[in-house]
Coordinates of C-alpha atoms in Angstrom, one line a residue:
Chain F
X1 CA -25.4 -10.6 -53.2
X2 CA -23.8 -9.8 -56.5
X3 CA -21.9 -6.9 -54.9
X4 CA -20.4 -9.4 -52.5
X5 CA -19.2 -11.6 -55.3
X6 CA -17.6 -8.7 -57.0
X7 CA -15.9 -7.6 -53.8
X8 CA -14.7 -11.1 -53.1
X9 CA -13.1 -11.3 -56.6
X10 CA -11.4 -8.0 -56.0
X11 CA -10.1 -9.1 -52.6
X12 CA -8.7 -12.3 -53.8
X13 CA -7.2 -11.1 -57.0
X14 CA -5.3 -8.4 -55.1
X15 CA -4.3 -10.7 -52.3
X16 CA -2.9 -13.3 -54.7
X17 CA -1.1 -10.7 -56.7
X18 CA 0.5 -9.4 -53.5
X19 CA 1.5 -12.9 -52.4
X20 CA 2.9 -13.9 -55.7
X21 CA 5.7 -11.4 -55.2
X22 CA 7.3 -14.1 -53.0
X23 CA 7.5 -17.0 -55.4
X24 CA 10.3 -18.7 -53.7
X25 CA 7.9 -19.0 -50.7
X26 CA 5.9 -21.6 -52.7
X27 CA 8.9 -23.9 -52.8
X28 CA 9.5 -23.4 -49.1
X29 CA 5.9 -24.1 -48.1
X30 CA 5.7 -27.1 -50.4
X31 CA 8.8 -28.5 -48.7
X32 CA 7.4 -27.8 -45.3
X33 CA 4.1 -29.4 -46.0
X34 CA 5.9 -32.4 -47.5
X35 CA 7.9 -32.7 -44.3
X36 CA 4.7 -32.4 -42.2
X37 CA 3.2 -35.1 -44.3
X38 CA 6.1 -37.5 -43.7
X39 CA 5.9 -36.7 -40.0
X40 CA 2.2 -37.5 -39.8
X41 CA 2.6 -40.7 -41.7
X42 CA 5.4 -41.6 -39.2
X43 CA 3.2 -40.8 -36.3
X44 CA 0.4 -43.0 -37.7
X45 CA 2.9 -45.8 -38.4
X46 CA 3.9 -45.8 -34.8
X47 CA 0.4 -47.0 -33.9
X48 CA 0.0 -49.6 -36.6
X49 CA 3.5 -50.9 -36.3
X50 CA 2.7 -53.6 -33.8
X51 CA -0.5 -54.7 -35.4
X52 CA -2.6 -52.5 -33.2
X53 CA -5.5 -50.9 -35.1
X54 CA -7.8 -48.0 -34.3
X55 CA -11.1 -49.7 -33.6
X56 CA -12.6 -50.4 -37.0
X57 CA -10.1 -48.4 -39.0
X58 CA -7.7 -50.2 -41.3
X59 CA -4.4 -48.4 -42.2
X60 CA -5.9 -47.2 -45.5
X61 CA -9.0 -45.9 -43.8
X62 CA -6.8 -44.0 -41.3
X63 CA -4.9 -42.6 -44.3
X64 CA -8.2 -41.2 -45.6
X65 CA -8.7 -39.4 -42.3
X66 CA -5.2 -38.1 -42.4
X67 CA -5.7 -36.9 -46.0
X68 CA -8.9 -35.0 -45.0
X69 CA -7.1 -33.5 -42.1
X70 CA -4.3 -32.3 -44.4
X71 CA -6.9 -30.8 -46.8
X72 CA -8.5 -28.9 -43.9
X73 CA -5.1 -27.7 -42.8
X74 CA -4.5 -26.3 -46.2
X75 CA -7.9 -24.6 -46.1
X76 CA -7.1 -23.0 -42.8
X77 CA -3.7 -21.9 -44.0
X78 CA -5.3 -20.4 -47.1
X79 CA -8.2 -18.5 -45.6
X80 CA -8.5 -18.8 -41.8
X81 CA -5.1 -18.1 -40.4
X82 CA -4.0 -15.0 -42.6
X83 CA -7.4 -13.3 -42.0
X84 CA -7.3 -14.0 -38.3
X85 CA -3.9 -12.3 -37.9
X86 CA -5.4 -9.4 -39.7
X87 CA -8.3 -9.0 -37.3
X88 CA -5.9 -8.9 -34.3
X89 CA -3.8 -6.3 -36.1
X90 CA -6.8 -4.2 -36.8
X91 CA -8.1 -4.3 -33.3
X92 CA -4.7 -3.4 -31.9
X93 CA -4.1 -0.5 -34.2
X94 CA -7.7 0.7 -34.3
X95 CA -8.0 0.4 -38.0
X96 CA -11.0 -1.7 -37.5
X97 CA -12.9 1.6 -37.6
X98 CA -12.4 1.7 -41.4
X99 CA -13.8 -1.7 -41.9
X100 CA -16.9 -1.0 -39.8
X101 CA -17.6 2.1 -41.9
X102 CA -17.8 0.2 -45.1
X103 CA -21.2 -0.6 -46.5
X104 CA -20.7 -4.4 -46.4
X105 CA -20.9 -6.9 -43.6
X106 CA -17.9 -6.5 -41.4
X107 CA -17.8 -10.2 -40.8
X108 CA -17.6 -10.8 -44.5
X109 CA -14.8 -8.3 -44.9
X110 CA -12.8 -9.7 -42.1
X111 CA -13.2 -13.3 -43.1
X112 CA -12.4 -13.0 -46.8
X113 CA -10.0 -10.1 -47.1
X114 CA -7.0 -12.3 -47.7
X115 CA -6.4 -15.5 -49.5
X116 CA -3.0 -17.0 -49.3
X117 CA -1.9 -19.5 -51.9
X118 CA 0.6 -21.1 -49.5
X119 CA -2.0 -23.5 -48.3
X120 CA -2.1 -25.1 -51.8
X121 CA 0.6 -27.7 -51.2
X122 CA -1.3 -29.1 -48.2
X123 CA -4.5 -29.2 -50.2
X124 CA -2.8 -31.1 -53.0
X125 CA -0.9 -33.5 -50.8
X126 CA -4.1 -34.1 -48.8
X127 CA -6.0 -35.0 -52.0
X128 CA -3.3 -37.3 -53.2
X129 CA -3.4 -39.1 -49.9
X130 CA -7.2 -39.5 -50.1
X131 CA -6.8 -40.7 -53.6
X132 CA -4.2 -43.3 -52.6
X133 CA -6.1 -44.6 -49.6
X134 CA -9.4 -44.5 -51.6
X135 CA -7.9 -46.5 -54.5
X136 CA -6.6 -49.1 -52.1
X137 CA -10.0 -49.4 -50.6
X138 CA -11.7 -49.4 -54.1
X139 CA -13.7 -46.3 -53.7
X140 CA -15.4 -44.7 -56.7
X141 CA -16.1 -41.2 -57.7
X142 CA -19.6 -41.4 -56.1
X143 CA -18.0 -42.1 -52.7
X144 CA -15.7 -39.1 -53.0
X145 CA -18.6 -37.0 -54.1
X146 CA -20.7 -38.0 -51.1
X147 CA -17.9 -36.8 -48.8
X148 CA -17.8 -33.3 -50.2
X149 CA -20.9 -32.2 -48.2
X150 CA -19.7 -33.3 -44.8
X151 CA -16.2 -31.9 -45.5
X152 CA -17.8 -28.5 -46.3
X153 CA -19.7 -28.8 -43.1
X154 CA -16.5 -29.5 -41.2
X155 CA -14.9 -26.4 -42.8
X156 CA -17.9 -24.3 -41.8
X157 CA -17.6 -25.6 -38.2
X158 CA -14.0 -24.8 -38.2
X159 CA -14.6 -21.4 -39.6
X160 CA -17.2 -20.5 -37.0
X161 CA -15.0 -21.6 -34.1
X162 CA -12.2 -19.7 -35.6
X163 CA -14.2 -16.5 -36.0
X164 CA -15.4 -16.6 -32.5
X165 CA -11.9 -17.0 -31.2
X166 CA -10.9 -14.1 -33.4
X167 CA -13.7 -12.0 -32.1
X168 CA -12.4 -12.3 -28.5
X169 CA -9.6 -10.1 -29.6
X170 CA -12.0 -7.2 -29.1
X171 CA -11.6 -7.8 -25.4
X172 CA -8.1 -9.3 -25.2
X173 CA -6.5 -7.3 -28.0
X174 CA -3.2 -9.0 -28.4
X175 CA -3.9 -12.7 -29.2
X176 CA -1.8 -13.6 -32.3
X177 CA -1.4 -17.0 -30.9
X178 CA -5.0 -17.8 -31.3
X179 CA -3.9 -19.4 -34.6
X180 CA -2.0 -21.8 -32.5
X181 CA -5.1 -22.7 -30.5
X182 CA -6.9 -23.2 -33.7
X183 CA -4.2 -25.5 -35.0
X184 CA -4.4 -27.4 -31.7
X185 CA -8.1 -27.9 -32.2
X186 CA -7.6 -29.1 -35.7
X187 CA -4.6 -31.3 -34.8
X188 CA -6.9 -33.8 -33.0
X189 CA -8.5 -34.5 -36.4
X190 CA -5.4 -36.2 -37.6
X191 CA -6.8 -39.5 -36.3
X192 CA -10.2 -41.2 -36.5
X193 CA -12.4 -40.5 -33.6
X194 CA -12.5 -44.2 -32.6
X195 CA -8.9 -43.9 -31.6
X196 CA -9.7 -41.6 -28.7
X197 CA -11.0 -42.5 -25.2
X198 CA -14.7 -41.7 -24.9
X199 CA -14.2 -38.5 -22.8
X200 CA -12.2 -37.0 -25.7
X201 CA -14.7 -37.8 -28.4
X202 CA -17.1 -35.0 -27.9
X203 CA -14.9 -32.3 -29.3
X204 CA -13.6 -33.4 -32.6
X205 CA -15.9 -36.0 -34.2
X206 CA -17.2 -33.9 -37.0
X207 CA -14.4 -32.3 -38.6
X208 CA -12.6 -35.2 -40.3
X209 CA -14.1 -38.5 -39.2
X210 CA -17.6 -37.9 -40.5
X211 CA -16.5 -37.1 -44.1
X212 CA -14.3 -40.2 -44.0
X213 CA -17.1 -42.4 -42.7
X214 CA -19.4 -41.1 -45.4
X215 CA -16.7 -41.9 -48.0
X216 CA -16.5 -45.4 -46.7
X217 CA -20.2 -45.8 -46.7
X218 CA -20.4 -46.4 -42.9
X219 CA -21.8 -43.2 -41.6
X220 CA -25.5 -43.2 -40.9
X221 CA -27.8 -40.3 -41.7
X222 CA -27.8 -39.4 -38.1
X223 CA -24.1 -38.3 -38.2
X224 CA -24.7 -36.2 -41.3
X225 CA -27.7 -34.6 -39.7
X226 CA -25.8 -33.9 -36.5
X227 CA -22.9 -32.3 -38.3
X228 CA -25.2 -30.2 -40.4
X229 CA -26.9 -29.0 -37.3
X230 CA -23.7 -28.3 -35.5
X231 CA -22.3 -26.3 -38.5
X232 CA -25.4 -24.2 -38.9
X233 CA -25.8 -23.5 -35.2
X234 CA -22.1 -22.5 -34.9
X235 CA -22.4 -20.3 -37.9
X236 CA -25.3 -18.4 -36.4
X237 CA -23.7 -18.2 -33.0
X238 CA -20.5 -16.9 -34.6
X239 CA -22.4 -14.1 -36.2
X240 CA -24.3 -13.2 -33.1
X241 CA -21.1 -13.3 -31.0
X242 CA -19.4 -10.9 -33.4
X243 CA -22.2 -8.4 -33.1
X244 CA -22.1 -8.8 -29.4
X245 CA -18.4 -8.3 -29.3
X246 CA -18.6 -5.2 -31.4
X247 CA -20.6 -3.5 -28.7
X248 CA -17.5 -3.5 -26.6
X249 CA -15.2 -2.2 -29.3
X250 CA -13.8 1.2 -28.3
X251 CA -11.3 1.8 -31.0
X252 CA -7.7 2.6 -30.3
X253 CA -5.5 5.7 -30.4
X254 CA -8.3 8.1 -31.1
Chain Z
X1 CA 29.7 -9.6 -11.9
X2 CA 27.5 -7.4 -9.7
X3 CA 26.5 -5.4 -12.7
X4 CA 25.5 -8.5 -14.6
X5 CA 23.3 -9.6 -11.8
X6 CA 21.7 -6.2 -11.6
X7 CA 21.1 -6.1 -15.4
X8 CA 19.6 -9.5 -15.2
X9 CA 17.3 -8.6 -12.4
X10 CA 16.1 -5.4 -14.1
X11 CA 15.4 -7.2 -17.4
X12 CA 13.6 -10.0 -15.6
X13 CA 11.2 -7.6 -13.8
X14 CA 10.6 -5.5 -16.9
X15 CA 9.8 -8.4 -19.1
X16 CA 7.7 -10.0 -16.4
X17 CA 5.6 -6.9 -16.2
X18 CA 5.3 -6.8 -20.0
X19 CA 4.2 -10.5 -20.2
X20 CA 1.6 -10.1 -17.5
X21 CA 0.1 -7.2 -19.3
X22 CA -1.4 -9.5 -21.9
X23 CA -2.6 -12.3 -19.8
X24 CA -5.1 -13.6 -22.3
X25 CA -2.3 -14.3 -24.7
X26 CA -0.6 -16.3 -22.1
X27 CA -3.7 -18.4 -21.5
X28 CA -3.9 -19.1 -25.2
X29 CA -0.3 -20.1 -25.3
X30 CA -0.9 -22.6 -22.6
X31 CA -3.9 -23.9 -24.4
X32 CA -2.1 -24.2 -27.6
X33 CA 0.4 -26.5 -25.9
X34 CA -2.2 -29.2 -25.5
X35 CA -1.0 -31.3 -28.4
X36 CA 0.7 -33.8 -26.0
X37 CA -2.6 -34.1 -24.1
X38 CA -4.4 -35.1 -27.3
X39 CA -1.8 -37.7 -28.0
X40 CA -2.0 -38.9 -24.5
X41 CA -5.6 -39.8 -25.2
X42 CA -4.6 -41.7 -28.3
X43 CA -1.9 -43.7 -26.6
X44 CA -3.8 -44.4 -23.5
X45 CA -6.6 -45.9 -25.6
X46 CA -4.0 -47.8 -27.7
X47 CA -2.2 -49.2 -24.7
X48 CA -5.4 -50.8 -23.2
X49 CA -4.7 -53.9 -25.3
X50 CA -1.2 -54.4 -23.9
X51 CA 0.4 -54.4 -27.3
X52 CA 2.9 -51.8 -26.4
X53 CA 5.7 -51.8 -23.8
X54 CA 4.2 -49.1 -21.7
X55 CA 1.1 -49.3 -19.5
X56 CA -1.7 -46.7 -19.8
X57 CA -0.6 -45.2 -16.5
X58 CA 2.9 -44.8 -17.6
X59 CA 1.7 -43.1 -20.7
X60 CA -0.5 -40.6 -18.9
X61 CA 2.5 -39.7 -16.7
X62 CA 4.8 -39.5 -19.7
X63 CA 2.5 -37.1 -21.6
X64 CA 1.8 -34.9 -18.6
X65 CA 5.6 -34.6 -18.2
X66 CA 5.9 -33.8 -21.9
X67 CA 3.3 -31.1 -21.5
X68 CA 5.2 -29.6 -18.6
X69 CA 8.5 -29.7 -20.4
X70 CA 7.0 -28.1 -23.4
X71 CA 5.5 -25.3 -21.3
X72 CA 9.0 -24.5 -20.0
X73 CA 10.9 -24.8 -23.3
X74 CA 8.7 -22.8 -25.7
X75 CA 10.8 -20.4 -27.7
X76 CA 9.8 -17.8 -30.2
X77 CA 12.9 -15.6 -30.5
X78 CA 13.1 -16.1 -34.3
X79 CA 9.9 -14.2 -35.0
X80 CA 10.9 -11.3 -32.9
X81 CA 14.4 -11.1 -34.2
X82 CA 13.3 -11.4 -37.8
X83 CA 11.0 -8.4 -37.3
X84 CA 13.6 -6.4 -35.6
X85 CA 16.0 -7.0 -38.5
X86 CA 13.5 -6.5 -41.3
X87 CA 12.1 -3.3 -39.7
X88 CA 15.5 -2.0 -38.6
X89 CA 14.5 -1.9 -35.0
X90 CA 17.7 -3.8 -34.1
X91 CA 19.8 -0.7 -34.5
X92 CA 19.1 1.1 -31.2
X93 CA 19.8 -2.2 -29.3
X94 CA 23.2 -2.4 -30.9
X95 CA 24.2 0.8 -29.3
X96 CA 23.5 -0.5 -25.8
X97 CA 26.3 -2.2 -23.9
X98 CA 24.4 -5.4 -23.5
X99 CA 24.3 -8.0 -26.3
X100 CA 20.7 -8.0 -27.6
X101 CA 20.6 -11.8 -27.2
X102 CA 20.2 -11.3 -23.5
X103 CA 17.2 -9.1 -23.9
X104 CA 15.4 -12.0 -25.7
X105 CA 16.7 -14.6 -23.3
X106 CA 15.4 -12.8 -20.3
X107 CA 12.1 -12.0 -21.9
X108 CA 11.7 -15.8 -22.4
X109 CA 12.8 -16.6 -18.9
X110 CA 10.4 -14.2 -17.3
X111 CA 7.6 -15.4 -19.4
X112 CA 8.1 -18.9 -17.8
X113 CA 7.2 -17.4 -14.4
X114 CA 4.1 -15.7 -15.8
X115 CA 3.0 -19.0 -17.4
X116 CA 3.6 -21.1 -14.3
X117 CA 0.2 -20.7 -12.6
X118 CA -1.8 -21.6 -15.8
X119 CA 0.4 -24.6 -16.5
X120 CA 0.0 -26.0 -13.0
X121 CA -3.8 -25.4 -13.2
X122 CA -4.0 -27.5 -16.3
X123 CA -1.9 -30.3 -14.7
X124 CA -4.1 -30.2 -11.7
X125 CA -7.1 -30.6 -13.9
X126 CA -5.6 -33.6 -15.6
X127 CA -4.7 -35.2 -12.3
X128 CA -8.4 -34.9 -11.4
X129 CA -9.3 -36.7 -14.6
X130 CA -6.7 -39.4 -14.1
X131 CA -6.3 -39.6 -10.3
X132 CA -4.7 -43.1 -10.5
X133 CA -1.8 -41.6 -12.5
X134 CA -0.7 -39.2 -9.8
X135 CA 3.0 -39.7 -9.0
X136 CA 5.9 -38.0 -7.3
X137 CA 9.3 -37.9 -9.0
X138 CA 12.2 -39.1 -6.8
X139 CA 14.1 -36.2 -5.4
X140 CA 17.3 -36.9 -7.4
X141 CA 15.3 -37.5 -10.6
X142 CA 13.4 -34.3 -9.9
X143 CA 16.5 -32.2 -9.5
X144 CA 18.1 -33.8 -12.6
X145 CA 14.9 -33.3 -14.5
X146 CA 14.7 -29.6 -13.6
X147 CA 18.3 -29.2 -14.7
X148 CA 17.5 -31.0 -17.9
X149 CA 14.6 -28.8 -18.5
X150 CA 16.7 -25.7 -18.0
X151 CA 19.4 -27.0 -20.3
X152 CA 16.7 -28.0 -22.9
X153 CA 15.4 -24.5 -22.9
X154 CA 18.9 -23.1 -23.4
X155 CA 19.6 -25.5 -26.2
X156 CA 16.4 -24.8 -27.9
X157 CA 16.9 -21.0 -27.5
X158 CA 20.4 -21.3 -28.9
X159 CA 19.3 -23.3 -31.9
X160 CA 16.4 -20.9 -32.7
X161 CA 18.5 -17.8 -32.2
X162 CA 21.1 -19.2 -34.5
X163 CA 18.5 -19.7 -37.2
X164 CA 17.2 -16.3 -36.5
X165 CA 20.6 -14.8 -37.5
X166 CA 19.8 -15.9 -41.0
X167 CA 17.5 -12.9 -41.1
X168 CA 20.5 -10.8 -41.9
X169 CA 20.6 -12.5 -45.3
X170 CA 17.0 -13.4 -46.0
X171 CA 13.6 -12.1 -45.1
X172 CA 12.1 -15.5 -44.3
X173 CA 14.4 -16.9 -41.7
X174 CA 11.4 -18.3 -39.9
X175 CA 11.0 -20.8 -42.7
X176 CA 14.1 -22.5 -41.3
X177 CA 12.5 -22.7 -37.9
X178 CA 9.3 -24.1 -39.4
X179 CA 11.2 -26.9 -40.9
X180 CA 13.2 -27.5 -37.8
X181 CA 10.1 -27.5 -35.8
X182 CA 8.7 -30.3 -37.9
X183 CA 11.6 -32.5 -37.0
X184 CA 11.3 -31.4 -33.4
X185 CA 7.6 -32.3 -33.3
X186 CA 8.1 -35.8 -34.6
X187 CA 11.5 -36.8 -33.3
X188 CA 11.5 -35.2 -29.8
X189 CA 9.2 -37.7 -28.3
X190 CA 6.2 -35.4 -28.4
X191 CA 4.2 -37.8 -30.6
X192 CA 5.3 -40.9 -28.7
X193 CA 7.9 -41.9 -26.2
X194 CA 11.1 -42.9 -27.9
X195 CA 10.9 -46.4 -26.5
X196 CA 8.0 -47.0 -28.9
X197 CA 10.0 -46.0 -31.9
X198 CA 11.4 -48.8 -34.1
X199 CA 14.9 -49.6 -32.9
X200 CA 16.7 -48.4 -36.0
X201 CA 14.9 -45.1 -36.0
X202 CA 15.6 -44.6 -32.3
X203 CA 19.3 -45.2 -32.7
X204 CA 19.5 -42.5 -35.4
X205 CA 17.3 -40.1 -33.5
X206 CA 19.4 -40.3 -30.4
X207 CA 22.3 -38.7 -32.3
X208 CA 20.2 -35.6 -33.1
X209 CA 19.5 -32.9 -30.5
X210 CA 15.8 -33.5 -30.6
X211 CA 15.1 -36.2 -28.1
X212 CA 17.0 -34.3 -25.4
X213 CA 14.7 -31.4 -25.7
X214 CA 11.6 -33.4 -24.5
X215 CA 12.0 -37.1 -24.2
X216 CA 15.0 -36.9 -21.9
X217 CA 13.7 -34.5 -19.3
X218 CA 10.3 -36.0 -19.4
X219 CA 11.6 -39.5 -18.8
X220 CA 13.6 -38.2 -15.8
X221 CA 10.5 -36.6 -14.4
X222 CA 8.6 -39.9 -14.6
X223 CA 11.3 -41.9 -12.8
X224 CA 12.4 -43.8 -15.9
X225 CA 15.8 -42.2 -16.5
X226 CA 17.9 -43.6 -19.4
X227 CA 21.6 -43.0 -19.9
X228 CA 21.6 -39.8 -17.8
X229 CA 25.3 -39.1 -18.5
X230 CA 25.0 -39.5 -22.2
X231 CA 21.9 -37.2 -22.2
X232 CA 23.6 -34.4 -20.5
X233 CA 26.8 -34.8 -22.5
X234 CA 24.8 -34.7 -25.7
X235 CA 23.0 -31.5 -24.6
X236 CA 26.2 -29.8 -23.7
X237 CA 27.9 -30.8 -26.9
X238 CA 25.0 -29.6 -29.1
X239 CA 24.8 -26.4 -27.1
X240 CA 28.5 -25.7 -27.6
X241 CA 28.2 -26.4 -31.3
X242 CA 25.3 -24.0 -31.8
X243 CA 27.0 -21.4 -29.5
X244 CA 30.0 -21.4 -31.8
X245 CA 28.0 -21.2 -34.9
X246 CA 25.8 -18.5 -33.4
X247 CA 28.7 -16.2 -32.5
X248 CA 30.3 -16.7 -35.9
X249 CA 27.1 -15.9 -37.7
X250 CA 26.5 -12.9 -35.5
X251 CA 29.8 -11.3 -36.4
X252 CA 29.4 -12.0 -40.1
X253 CA 25.7 -10.9 -40.0
X254 CA 26.5 -7.5 -38.3
X255 CA 28.7 -6.7 -41.2
X256 CA 25.8 -7.5 -43.5
X257 CA 23.2 -5.6 -41.5
X258 CA 22.1 -2.4 -43.2
X259 CA 19.6 -1.1 -40.7
X260 CA 16.6 -1.0 -43.0
X261 CA 14.1 1.7 -42.3
X262 CA 16.4 3.6 -39.9

């Protein structure tokens, strides 16, 4: 376990050092995520403009969901997307061999090799939005604290789905655009689940709506339990799926 | 002329073969275009209460049309061009008697054909889910709509290729596109039909190229054409503008190009 911590520290310090070579990038990504934020607010405003309201979600509550979505978007830009691109590269060029030879879990290596600081602006803006919505609704620190667990569960769910998508590159090889599919999956979390027709609700309840409900003190224990179960099951499935996929890995150019 | 046709045919078939090689990637591309379908769900639910000008059926049709238009106007030239410049792979293409722009253009066009079956499959699936929304565009609207889609693709390609030329001066030309894409996402009618925008916003947006890339062709396809003449004029004007800018930047950029790594 300790070895993993040490490796993780090394991975991340080298990755950040490498990324900080491009400091101007930070300004660019900050501008882009600010623009994205303005756009999402505009999108939400289009719904609330005429007095329509997502069932049971006031404007401020919907802002909470949007903020949580932005936080998760930042998380995926920091960890998920850069690592995923790496997996695809390694399968295509056959360098996955070297990863498999290392005496640590290959899933760990592939999921944590890179951290990119460019997701930070999204993370910060998301937190600001949650803070704004929360203060309008009079939420206290305890409420925010309660939401941390479901948010982490949402992140785990997302990670597992993402890793399984990445593992399919063993068969399909060139799938850089899986990141786009992932983004699409996440995109639905912009809005509270109540805004969707029933048929849509199955897929994306857990990621952002459950944390927001917990924050608002509406979510029952049932939801929390369900999202815990989902996250755990998906995590195990992702691991199994990866091992299964590796059986089909034939390396390239050797 | 005959030579041009031959070159076009060869390029189309070569890139078609190349695209079909990685079919899984294509499926993922189609899936990643589902953003309009998610928004369809939202708007259909919202329109149940009659608070908006459009009925749920209209909205289903609109977003299906948006999905289709999106499928045919996806462009990614900036990422390829950026890599070619940064890695110096542009150099051999410059020696050929065909402008490298055409290579990218035909690779995009042939990808459309490879994508066609998947896109129609998804549309079919949706019509199964919403059978009441099935509709047939009037013949003249259909033809105009197809023309508008083709023009929208050309305009979007031109815009992105123009931004791509910034790669001669900077390593992160794609940041420009990322920013532009944000505007495109929120102003083109992908998030909501323009008729649901506040009036002031709509008036401003109609002067930008964005609504003509999605909203205009989509509204033709669902038989609700608006200002057809103005739409086509705007598209041609914006295309001309970007064409000029593009050629100017291309000439300046080539002088700047150092053929890194070659």
